[in-house]
Amino acid sequence: MTYDLIIVGGGPGGIASAVEAYIFKLKNILLIEKGDNHSQTIRMYYKDSKRVDKVYRKQEIDLKGNVAFFDGTKESTLDYFEEIIDNEVINTLYNTEVERVLKENDIFKVVTPNDAFYAKNVIISIGRMGRPNKPSYKIPNSIRKIINHNAYDCRGNEKILVVGGGDSGVEYACQLTTENNVTLSIREDRFVDANEINEEMIVRYDQEERLRVRYGVDIEYIEKAEEKGVKVHYKNGYDTIYDRTIYAIGGTTPVDFLTRSNIEMDENKRPLYSENYETSVKGLYLAGDIIYEKGGSIAMAINHAYDVLADIVNKNNTDQ
Ligand SMILES: Cc1cc2nc3c(=O)[nH]c(=O)nc-3n(C[C@H](O)[C@H](O)[C@H](O)COP(=O)(O)OP(=O)(O)OC[C@H]3O[C@@H](n4cnc5c(N)ncnc54)[C@H](O)[C@@H]3O)c2cc1C
């Protein structure tokens, strides 16, 4: 069968795309997600009870389409998306990783390890957190278990270094203080990437000595500490031993996926797309974080979904 639309990725961008497609009355829609449930970035990288802000990374967004979104918590956000998926009767296929999307005679072939699915239009909304950013220096193999990109392995009573002054770094650092001794290191002299609430929170935590913020520091390299933990060597010549380090420095564009799908990119390996997020391959669209170099937000992903579907429907009507 040929679907009207296949959506690759079941995060906010993918779910909003499915809702808009349903409301725009596209008939056969399939959403394919590699995880065993929707919203893997929220599940894996948001700490439990995390506050979820509509204004994220200082980006005030007016929602355009049919999907609402409010400030809440990790749990309320997941429940909300769950409800949307149920209410809109979205056809989902979990535990299925899409390898590439190929256009053959005006129809897209969406290739997974064991199957292929066909569609007239495809939206790629696979985010950037499938490949979290890593530091430029080497991570020794022997300490990989204590070098993390989220806070799930933290056991309490640990001395933890969080690296990164964006919202996620600030939130990990503050939440971890309930059971751990936390240091947050940022390269800048002040918080330039965090929103106002987080900035106020981290400055207050620092002033109340619930954690330590090291401003304007950069790491030269890390190594296995003699007895236990990771020895972090700062560029200013000092070093400190921690039980664990969490890098909250964002994610990377899935360049391999885009290349395999024949999507044109610029010299910085950023995908090229139109004002409605259509790639160089006609009928193949992007939505959500994959569009940005430095991460977007849930509200932005929701808006992309509306623009993409409006464009697909507009083109369908013009073709008829
Ligand atoms: C720690 C942290 C805190 C954040 N806090 C906020 C906040 O408070 N407010 C806010 O607005 N934003 C926040 N964000 C940003 C927000 O999570 C993202 O902007 C949003 O999730 C982007 O949605 P997306 O659908 O583009 O991608 P994602 O949410 O990353 O979803 C992509 C989905 O695609 C799936 N996938 C990946 N590859 C494949 C494949 N090949 N085949 C099939 N499926 C695939 C993934 O498993 C995932 O479920 C935060 C991000 C992080 C990391």
CSV table of C-alpha atoms and ligand atoms in Angstrom, one decimal:
chain,number,residue,atom,x,y,z
A,1,MET,CA,0.0,0.0,0.0
A,2,THR,CA,1.1,3.6,-0.6
A,3,TYR,CA,0.6,5.9,2.4
A,4,ASP,CA,-0.3,9.6,1.8
A,5,LEU,CA,2.3,10.4,4.4
A,6,ILE,CA,4.9,8.6,6.4
A,7,ILE,CA,6.5,10.4,9.4
A,8,VAL,CA,9.9,9.3,10.6
A,9,GLY,CA,10.4,9.9,14.3
A,10,GLY,CA,7.8,10.0,17.1
A,11,GLY,CA,8.9,13.1,19.1
A,12,PRO,CA,7.0,16.4,19.3
A,13,GLY,CA,7.7,17.2,15.6
A,14,GLY,CA,6.5,13.8,14.4
A,15,ILE,CA,3.4,13.7,16.7
A,16,ALA,CA,2.3,17.2,15.7
A,17,SER,CA,2.8,16.3,12.0
A,18,ALA,CA,0.5,13.3,12.5
A,19,VAL,CA,-2.1,15.4,14.2
A,20,GLU,CA,-2.0,18.1,11.5
A,21,ALA,CA,-2.1,15.5,8.8
A,22,TYR,CA,-5.2,14.0,10.4
A,23,ILE,CA,-6.9,17.4,10.7
A,24,PHE,CA,-6.0,18.3,7.1
A,25,LYS,CA,-7.7,14.9,6.3
A,26,LEU,CA,-4.9,13.0,4.8
A,27,LYS,CA,-6.1,9.5,4.6
A,28,ASN,CA,-3.4,7.1,5.3
A,29,ILE,CA,-0.7,8.2,7.7
A,30,LEU,CA,2.0,6.1,9.3
A,31,LEU,CA,4.4,7.3,12.1
A,32,ILE,CA,7.5,5.2,12.5
A,33,GLU,CA,9.5,5.4,15.7
A,34,LYS,CA,12.7,3.6,16.6
A,35,GLY,CA,12.1,3.5,20.3
A,36,ASP,CA,9.5,1.3,22.1
A,37,ASN,CA,7.4,4.4,22.7
A,38,HIS,CA,7.0,7.9,21.4
A,39,SER,CA,9.1,10.9,22.6
A,40,GLN,CA,12.4,9.2,23.3
A,41,THR,CA,14.3,12.4,23.8
A,42,ILE,CA,11.9,13.5,26.5
A,43,ARG,CA,12.0,10.1,28.1
A,44,MET,CA,15.8,9.7,28.0
A,45,TYR,CA,17.2,13.2,28.5
A,46,TYR,CA,14.6,14.9,30.7
A,47,LYS,CA,15.0,14.1,34.4
A,48,ASP,CA,11.9,12.9,36.2
A,49,SER,CA,9.7,15.8,37.3
A,50,LYS,CA,11.7,18.2,35.1
A,51,ARG,CA,9.9,21.5,34.4
A,52,VAL,CA,9.1,21.8,30.7
A,53,ASP,CA,9.0,25.4,29.5
A,54,LYS,CA,7.1,26.5,26.4
A,55,VAL,CA,9.7,29.4,26.1
A,56,TYR,CA,12.8,27.3,25.8
A,57,ARG,CA,16.3,28.7,25.0
A,58,LYS,CA,14.8,32.2,25.2
A,59,GLN,CA,12.6,31.5,22.2
A,60,GLU,CA,9.1,33.0,22.5
A,61,ILE,CA,6.9,31.2,20.0
A,62,ASP,CA,3.2,31.8,19.0
A,63,LEU,CA,1.7,28.4,18.1
A,64,LYS,CA,0.2,28.4,14.6
A,65,GLY,CA,-1.5,25.1,14.1
A,66,ASN,CA,-4.0,22.8,15.8
A,67,VAL,CA,-1.7,21.4,18.5
A,68,ALA,CA,-1.6,23.2,21.8
A,69,PHE,CA,1.3,23.2,24.2
A,70,PHE,CA,1.7,24.5,27.7
A,71,ASP,CA,4.3,24.8,30.4
A,72,GLY,CA,4.3,21.6,32.5
A,73,THR,CA,6.6,18.8,33.6
A,74,LYS,CA,8.2,15.8,31.9
A,75,GLU,CA,5.3,13.6,33.0
A,76,SER,CA,2.5,16.0,32.0
A,77,THR,CA,4.1,16.6,28.6
A,78,LEU,CA,4.4,12.8,28.0
A,79,ASP,CA,0.8,12.3,29.1
A,80,TYR,CA,-0.3,15.1,26.8
A,81,PHE,CA,1.4,13.6,23.7
A,82,GLU,CA,0.1,10.1,24.7
A,83,GLU,CA,-3.4,11.5,24.8
A,84,ILE,CA,-3.0,13.2,21.4
A,85,ILE,CA,-1.8,9.9,19.8
A,86,ASP,CA,-4.7,8.0,21.3
A,87,ASN,CA,-7.4,10.6,20.4
A,88,GLU,CA,-6.2,11.2,16.9
A,89,VAL,CA,-6.0,7.4,16.3
A,90,ILE,CA,-2.5,7.8,14.8
A,91,ASN,CA,-1.2,4.7,13.1
A,92,THR,CA,2.2,4.1,14.8
A,93,LEU,CA,4.9,1.5,14.3
A,94,TYR,CA,7.4,1.4,17.2
A,95,ASN,CA,10.7,-0.4,17.6
A,96,THR,CA,11.5,0.3,13.9
A,97,GLU,CA,14.5,2.4,12.9
A,98,VAL,CA,14.3,3.9,9.5
A,99,GLU,CA,17.6,3.6,7.7
A,100,ARG,CA,17.0,5.9,4.7
A,101,VAL,CA,14.2,7.4,2.5
A,102,LEU,CA,14.6,7.0,-1.2
A,103,LYS,CA,12.5,8.5,-4.0
A,104,GLU,CA,11.7,6.1,-6.8
A,105,ASN,CA,9.4,7.2,-9.6
A,106,ASP,CA,7.6,9.9,-7.5
A,107,ILE,CA,7.0,7.5,-4.6
A,108,PHE,CA,9.1,7.4,-1.5
A,109,LYS,CA,10.5,4.1,-0.2
A,110,VAL,CA,11.1,4.3,3.5
A,111,VAL,CA,13.6,1.6,4.3
A,112,THR,CA,13.9,-0.2,7.7
A,113,PRO,CA,16.1,-3.2,8.5
A,114,ASN,CA,13.4,-5.7,7.7
A,115,ASP,CA,10.9,-3.9,5.6
A,116,ALA,CA,10.1,-1.1,3.2
A,117,PHE,CA,7.1,1.2,3.3
A,118,TYR,CA,5.8,3.5,0.5
A,119,ALA,CA,4.4,7.0,0.7
A,120,LYS,CA,3.6,10.0,-1.5
A,121,ASN,CA,5.2,12.4,1.1
A,122,VAL,CA,7.6,11.9,3.9
A,123,ILE,CA,8.5,14.0,6.9
A,124,ILE,CA,11.8,13.4,8.7
A,125,SER,CA,11.5,14.4,12.3
A,126,ILE,CA,14.3,12.4,14.0
A,127,GLY,CA,15.7,15.2,16.1
A,128,ARG,CA,19.4,15.5,17.0
A,129,MET,CA,19.7,13.6,20.3
A,130,GLY,CA,20.2,10.2,18.6
A,131,ARG,CA,23.8,11.5,18.5
A,132,PRO,CA,24.5,13.7,21.6
A,133,ASN,CA,27.5,16.1,21.1
A,134,LYS,CA,30.7,14.8,22.5
A,135,PRO,CA,33.7,16.8,23.7
A,136,SER,CA,36.6,17.2,21.2
A,137,TYR,CA,39.1,15.4,23.6
A,138,LYS,CA,39.2,11.7,23.9
A,139,ILE,CA,37.0,9.8,26.4
A,140,PRO,CA,39.1,6.9,27.8
A,141,ASN,CA,37.3,3.6,27.4
A,142,SER,CA,37.8,2.6,31.0
A,143,ILE,CA,35.7,5.4,32.3
A,144,ARG,CA,32.9,5.5,29.7
A,145,LYS,CA,30.3,4.3,32.2
A,146,ILE,CA,30.8,7.4,34.3
A,147,ILE,CA,30.9,9.8,31.4
A,148,ASN,CA,27.2,10.4,30.5
A,149,HIS,CA,24.9,12.6,28.5
A,150,ASN,CA,21.9,12.4,30.8
A,151,ALA,CA,21.4,12.0,34.5
A,152,TYR,CA,19.9,8.5,34.6
A,153,ASP,CA,22.9,6.6,35.9
A,154,CYS,CA,23.4,9.0,38.9
A,155,ARG,CA,23.0,7.0,42.1
A,156,GLY,CA,23.2,9.7,44.8
A,157,ASN,CA,26.1,10.6,47.1
A,158,GLU,CA,28.3,11.3,44.1
A,159,LYS,CA,30.6,14.2,43.3
A,160,ILE,CA,29.3,15.2,39.8
A,161,LEU,CA,30.6,17.6,37.2
A,162,VAL,CA,27.9,18.9,34.8
A,163,VAL,CA,29.3,20.5,31.6
A,164,GLY,CA,27.2,23.0,29.7
A,165,GLY,CA,25.5,26.3,30.4
A,166,GLY,CA,22.3,25.8,28.4
A,167,ASP,CA,18.9,24.9,30.0
A,168,SER,CA,19.6,21.2,30.2
A,169,GLY,CA,23.0,21.7,31.9
A,170,VAL,CA,21.4,24.0,34.5
A,171,GLU,CA,18.4,21.7,35.1
A,172,TYR,CA,20.5,18.6,35.5
A,173,ALA,CA,22.8,20.4,37.9
A,174,CYS,CA,20.1,21.9,40.1
A,175,GLN,CA,18.1,18.7,40.3
A,176,LEU,CA,21.1,16.6,41.1
A,177,THR,CA,21.9,18.7,44.2
A,178,THR,CA,19.2,16.9,46.2
A,179,GLU,CA,21.4,13.9,46.5
A,180,ASN,CA,24.8,14.8,45.2
A,181,ASN,CA,27.7,17.3,45.4
A,182,VAL,CA,27.4,19.1,42.1
A,183,THR,CA,29.7,21.4,40.1
A,184,LEU,CA,28.5,23.1,36.9
A,185,SER,CA,31.2,24.3,34.5
A,186,ILE,CA,30.5,26.7,31.7
A,187,ARG,CA,32.8,28.3,29.1
A,188,GLU,CA,31.2,31.7,29.2
A,189,ASP,CA,31.4,34.3,32.0
A,190,ARG,CA,27.6,34.2,32.4
A,191,PHE,CA,24.6,32.2,31.3
A,192,VAL,CA,23.9,33.1,27.7
A,193,ASP,CA,21.9,30.1,26.6
A,194,ALA,CA,19.6,29.4,29.6
A,195,ASN,CA,16.2,30.9,29.9
A,196,GLU,CA,15.4,33.5,32.6
A,197,ILE,CA,13.9,31.0,35.1
A,198,ASN,CA,16.9,28.7,34.8
A,199,GLU,CA,19.3,31.6,35.1
A,200,GLU,CA,17.6,32.9,38.2
A,201,MET,CA,17.6,29.3,39.7
A,202,ILE,CA,21.2,28.5,39.0
A,203,VAL,CA,22.5,31.9,40.4
A,204,ARG,CA,20.4,31.3,43.5
A,205,TYR,CA,21.6,27.7,44.0
A,206,ASP,CA,25.2,29.0,43.6
A,207,GLN,CA,24.7,31.8,46.0
A,208,GLU,CA,23.1,29.5,48.5
A,209,GLU,CA,26.1,27.1,48.1
A,210,ARG,CA,23.8,24.2,47.0
A,211,LEU,CA,26.2,23.7,44.2
A,212,ARG,CA,29.3,25.3,42.6
A,213,VAL,CA,29.3,27.2,39.3
A,214,ARG,CA,32.7,27.5,37.6
A,215,TYR,CA,32.4,30.3,35.0
A,216,GLY,CA,34.7,30.8,32.1
A,217,VAL,CA,36.4,27.5,32.3
A,218,ASP,CA,37.2,25.0,29.6
A,219,ILE,CA,38.4,21.4,29.9
A,220,GLU,CA,41.7,20.4,28.3
A,221,TYR,CA,41.3,16.6,28.7
A,222,ILE,CA,40.0,14.0,31.1
A,223,GLU,CA,41.5,10.7,32.4
A,224,LYS,CA,40.8,7.9,34.7
A,225,ALA,CA,41.6,9.0,38.3
A,226,GLU,CA,44.1,6.9,40.1
A,227,GLU,CA,41.8,5.3,42.6
A,228,LYS,CA,38.2,5.9,41.3
A,229,GLY,CA,36.4,8.4,39.1
A,230,VAL,CA,37.4,10.8,36.4
A,231,LYS,CA,40.2,13.4,36.7
A,232,VAL,CA,39.3,16.5,34.8
A,233,HIS,CA,42.1,18.8,33.7
A,234,TYR,CA,41.0,22.3,33.1
A,235,LYS,CA,42.7,24.6,30.6
A,236,ASN,CA,43.7,27.0,33.5
A,237,GLY,CA,46.1,24.4,34.8
A,238,TYR,CA,44.0,23.0,37.7
A,239,ASP,CA,42.5,19.5,37.9
A,240,THR,CA,39.7,18.0,40.0
A,241,ILE,CA,38.4,14.4,40.5
A,242,TYR,CA,34.7,13.6,40.2
A,243,ASP,CA,32.7,10.4,40.5
A,244,ARG,CA,30.9,11.2,37.3
A,245,THR,CA,30.7,13.8,34.4
A,246,ILE,CA,27.6,14.7,32.5
A,247,TYR,CA,28.0,16.5,29.2
A,248,ALA,CA,24.8,18.5,28.5
A,249,ILE,CA,26.0,20.1,25.3
A,250,GLY,CA,23.3,19.3,22.8
A,251,GLY,CA,23.1,16.9,19.8
A,252,THR,CA,24.4,16.6,16.3
A,253,THR,CA,22.6,16.7,12.9
A,254,PRO,CA,22.2,13.1,11.7
A,255,VAL,CA,24.3,13.8,8.6
A,256,ASP,CA,24.6,10.1,7.6
A,257,PHE,CA,20.8,9.7,7.5
A,258,LEU,CA,20.4,12.8,5.4
A,259,THR,CA,23.2,11.7,3.0
A,260,ARG,CA,21.7,8.3,2.6
A,261,SER,CA,18.4,9.9,1.7
A,262,ASN,CA,20.0,12.1,-1.0
A,263,ILE,CA,19.2,15.4,0.7
A,264,GLU,CA,21.4,18.2,-0.4
A,265,MET,CA,23.4,20.0,2.3
A,266,ASP,CA,25.5,23.1,2.5
A,267,GLU,CA,29.2,23.2,3.1
A,268,ASN,CA,28.7,23.0,6.9
A,269,LYS,CA,26.7,19.8,6.4
A,270,ARG,CA,23.4,21.5,7.2
A,271,PRO,CA,20.4,20.3,5.2
A,272,LEU,CA,19.0,22.7,2.6
A,273,TYR,CA,15.3,23.4,2.8
A,274,SER,CA,12.6,25.7,1.6
A,275,GLU,CA,10.5,28.2,3.7
A,276,ASN,CA,8.1,25.3,4.3
A,277,TYR,CA,10.9,22.9,5.3
A,278,GLU,CA,10.8,20.9,2.0
A,279,THR,CA,14.3,19.5,1.3
A,280,SER,CA,16.0,19.4,-2.1
A,281,VAL,CA,14.0,16.2,-2.7
A,282,LYS,CA,10.5,17.3,-3.6
A,283,GLY,CA,7.9,15.8,-1.2
A,284,LEU,CA,10.5,15.1,1.5
A,285,TYR,CA,10.2,17.4,4.4
A,286,LEU,CA,12.0,18.1,7.7
A,287,ALA,CA,10.4,19.1,11.1
A,288,GLY,CA,11.7,19.7,14.6
A,289,ASP,CA,15.2,19.9,15.9
A,290,ILE,CA,16.8,18.3,12.8
A,291,ILE,CA,16.4,21.7,11.2
A,292,TYR,CA,18.6,23.6,13.6
A,293,GLU,CA,22.3,23.7,14.3
A,294,LYS,CA,21.8,24.4,18.0
A,295,GLY,CA,18.6,22.7,19.0
A,296,GLY,CA,15.0,24.0,18.8
A,297,SER,CA,12.1,23.6,21.1
A,298,ILE,CA,8.9,21.7,21.3
A,299,ALA,CA,6.9,24.8,20.3
A,300,MET,CA,9.1,25.2,17.2
A,301,ALA,CA,8.7,21.6,16.2
A,302,ILE,CA,4.9,21.9,16.5
A,303,ASN,CA,4.9,25.0,14.2
A,304,HIS,CA,7.1,23.2,11.6
A,305,ALA,CA,4.5,20.4,11.5
A,306,TYR,CA,1.7,22.9,10.6
A,307,ASP,CA,3.8,24.6,7.9
A,308,VAL,CA,4.8,21.3,6.4
A,309,LEU,CA,1.3,20.0,6.3
A,310,ALA,CA,-0.2,23.2,4.9
A,311,ASP,CA,2.4,23.0,2.1
A,312,ILE,CA,1.7,19.3,1.4
A,313,VAL,CA,-2.1,20.0,1.2
A,314,ASN,CA,-1.6,23.1,-0.9
A,315,LYS,CA,0.6,21.2,-3.4
A,316,ASN,CA,-1.9,18.2,-3.5
A,317,ASN,CA,-4.7,20.7,-4.3
A,318,THR,CA,-2.7,22.4,-7.0
A,319,ASP,CA,-1.8,19.1,-8.6
A,320,GLN,CA,-5.5,18.0,-8.8
B,1,LIG,C1,17.6,17.9,28.5
B,1,LIG,C2,16.6,18.6,27.6
B,1,LIG,C3,15.7,19.5,28.1
B,1,LIG,C4,14.8,20.2,27.2
B,1,LIG,N1,13.8,21.0,27.8
B,1,LIG,C5,12.9,21.6,26.9
B,1,LIG,C6,11.9,22.4,27.4
B,1,LIG,O1,11.7,22.6,28.7
B,1,LIG,N2,11.0,23.0,26.5
B,1,LIG,C7,11.1,22.8,25.2
B,1,LIG,O2,10.3,23.4,24.4
B,1,LIG,N3,12.1,22.1,24.7
B,1,LIG,C8,13.0,21.4,25.5
B,1,LIG,N4,14.0,20.7,25.0
B,1,LIG,C9,14.1,20.6,23.5
B,1,LIG,C10,13.0,19.6,23.0
B,1,LIG,O3,13.1,18.4,23.7
B,1,LIG,C11,13.2,19.4,21.5
B,1,LIG,O4,13.2,20.7,20.9
B,1,LIG,C12,12.1,18.5,20.9
B,1,LIG,O5,12.1,17.3,21.6
B,1,LIG,C13,12.3,18.3,19.4
B,1,LIG,O6,11.4,17.5,18.9
B,1,LIG,P1,11.7,16.6,17.6
B,1,LIG,O7,10.4,15.8,17.4
B,1,LIG,O8,12.3,17.4,16.6
B,1,LIG,O9,12.9,15.6,18.1
B,1,LIG,P2,13.0,14.5,19.3
B,1,LIG,O10,12.2,14.9,20.4
B,1,LIG,O11,14.4,14.3,19.4
B,1,LIG,O12,12.3,13.2,18.7
B,1,LIG,C14,12.9,12.5,17.6
B,1,LIG,C15,12.3,11.1,17.7
B,1,LIG,O13,12.8,10.4,16.5
B,1,LIG,C16,13.2,9.1,16.9
B,1,LIG,N5,14.2,8.6,15.9
B,1,LIG,C17,15.4,9.0,15.7
B,1,LIG,N6,16.0,8.4,14.7
B,1,LIG,C18,15.1,7.6,14.1
B,1,LIG,C19,15.1,6.7,13.0
B,1,LIG,N7,16.1,6.6,12.2
B,1,LIG,N8,13.9,6.0,12.7
B,1,LIG,C20,12.8,6.2,13.5
B,1,LIG,N9,12.8,7.0,14.6
B,1,LIG,C21,13.9,7.7,14.9
B,1,LIG,C22,13.8,9.2,18.3
B,1,LIG,O14,13.8,8.0,19.0
B,1,LIG,C23,12.8,10.3,18.9
B,1,LIG,O15,11.7,9.7,19.5
B,1,LIG,C24,14.9,20.0,25.8
B,1,LIG,C25,15.9,19.1,25.3
B,1,LIG,C26,16.7,18.5,26.1
B,1,LIG,C27,17.8,17.5,25.6
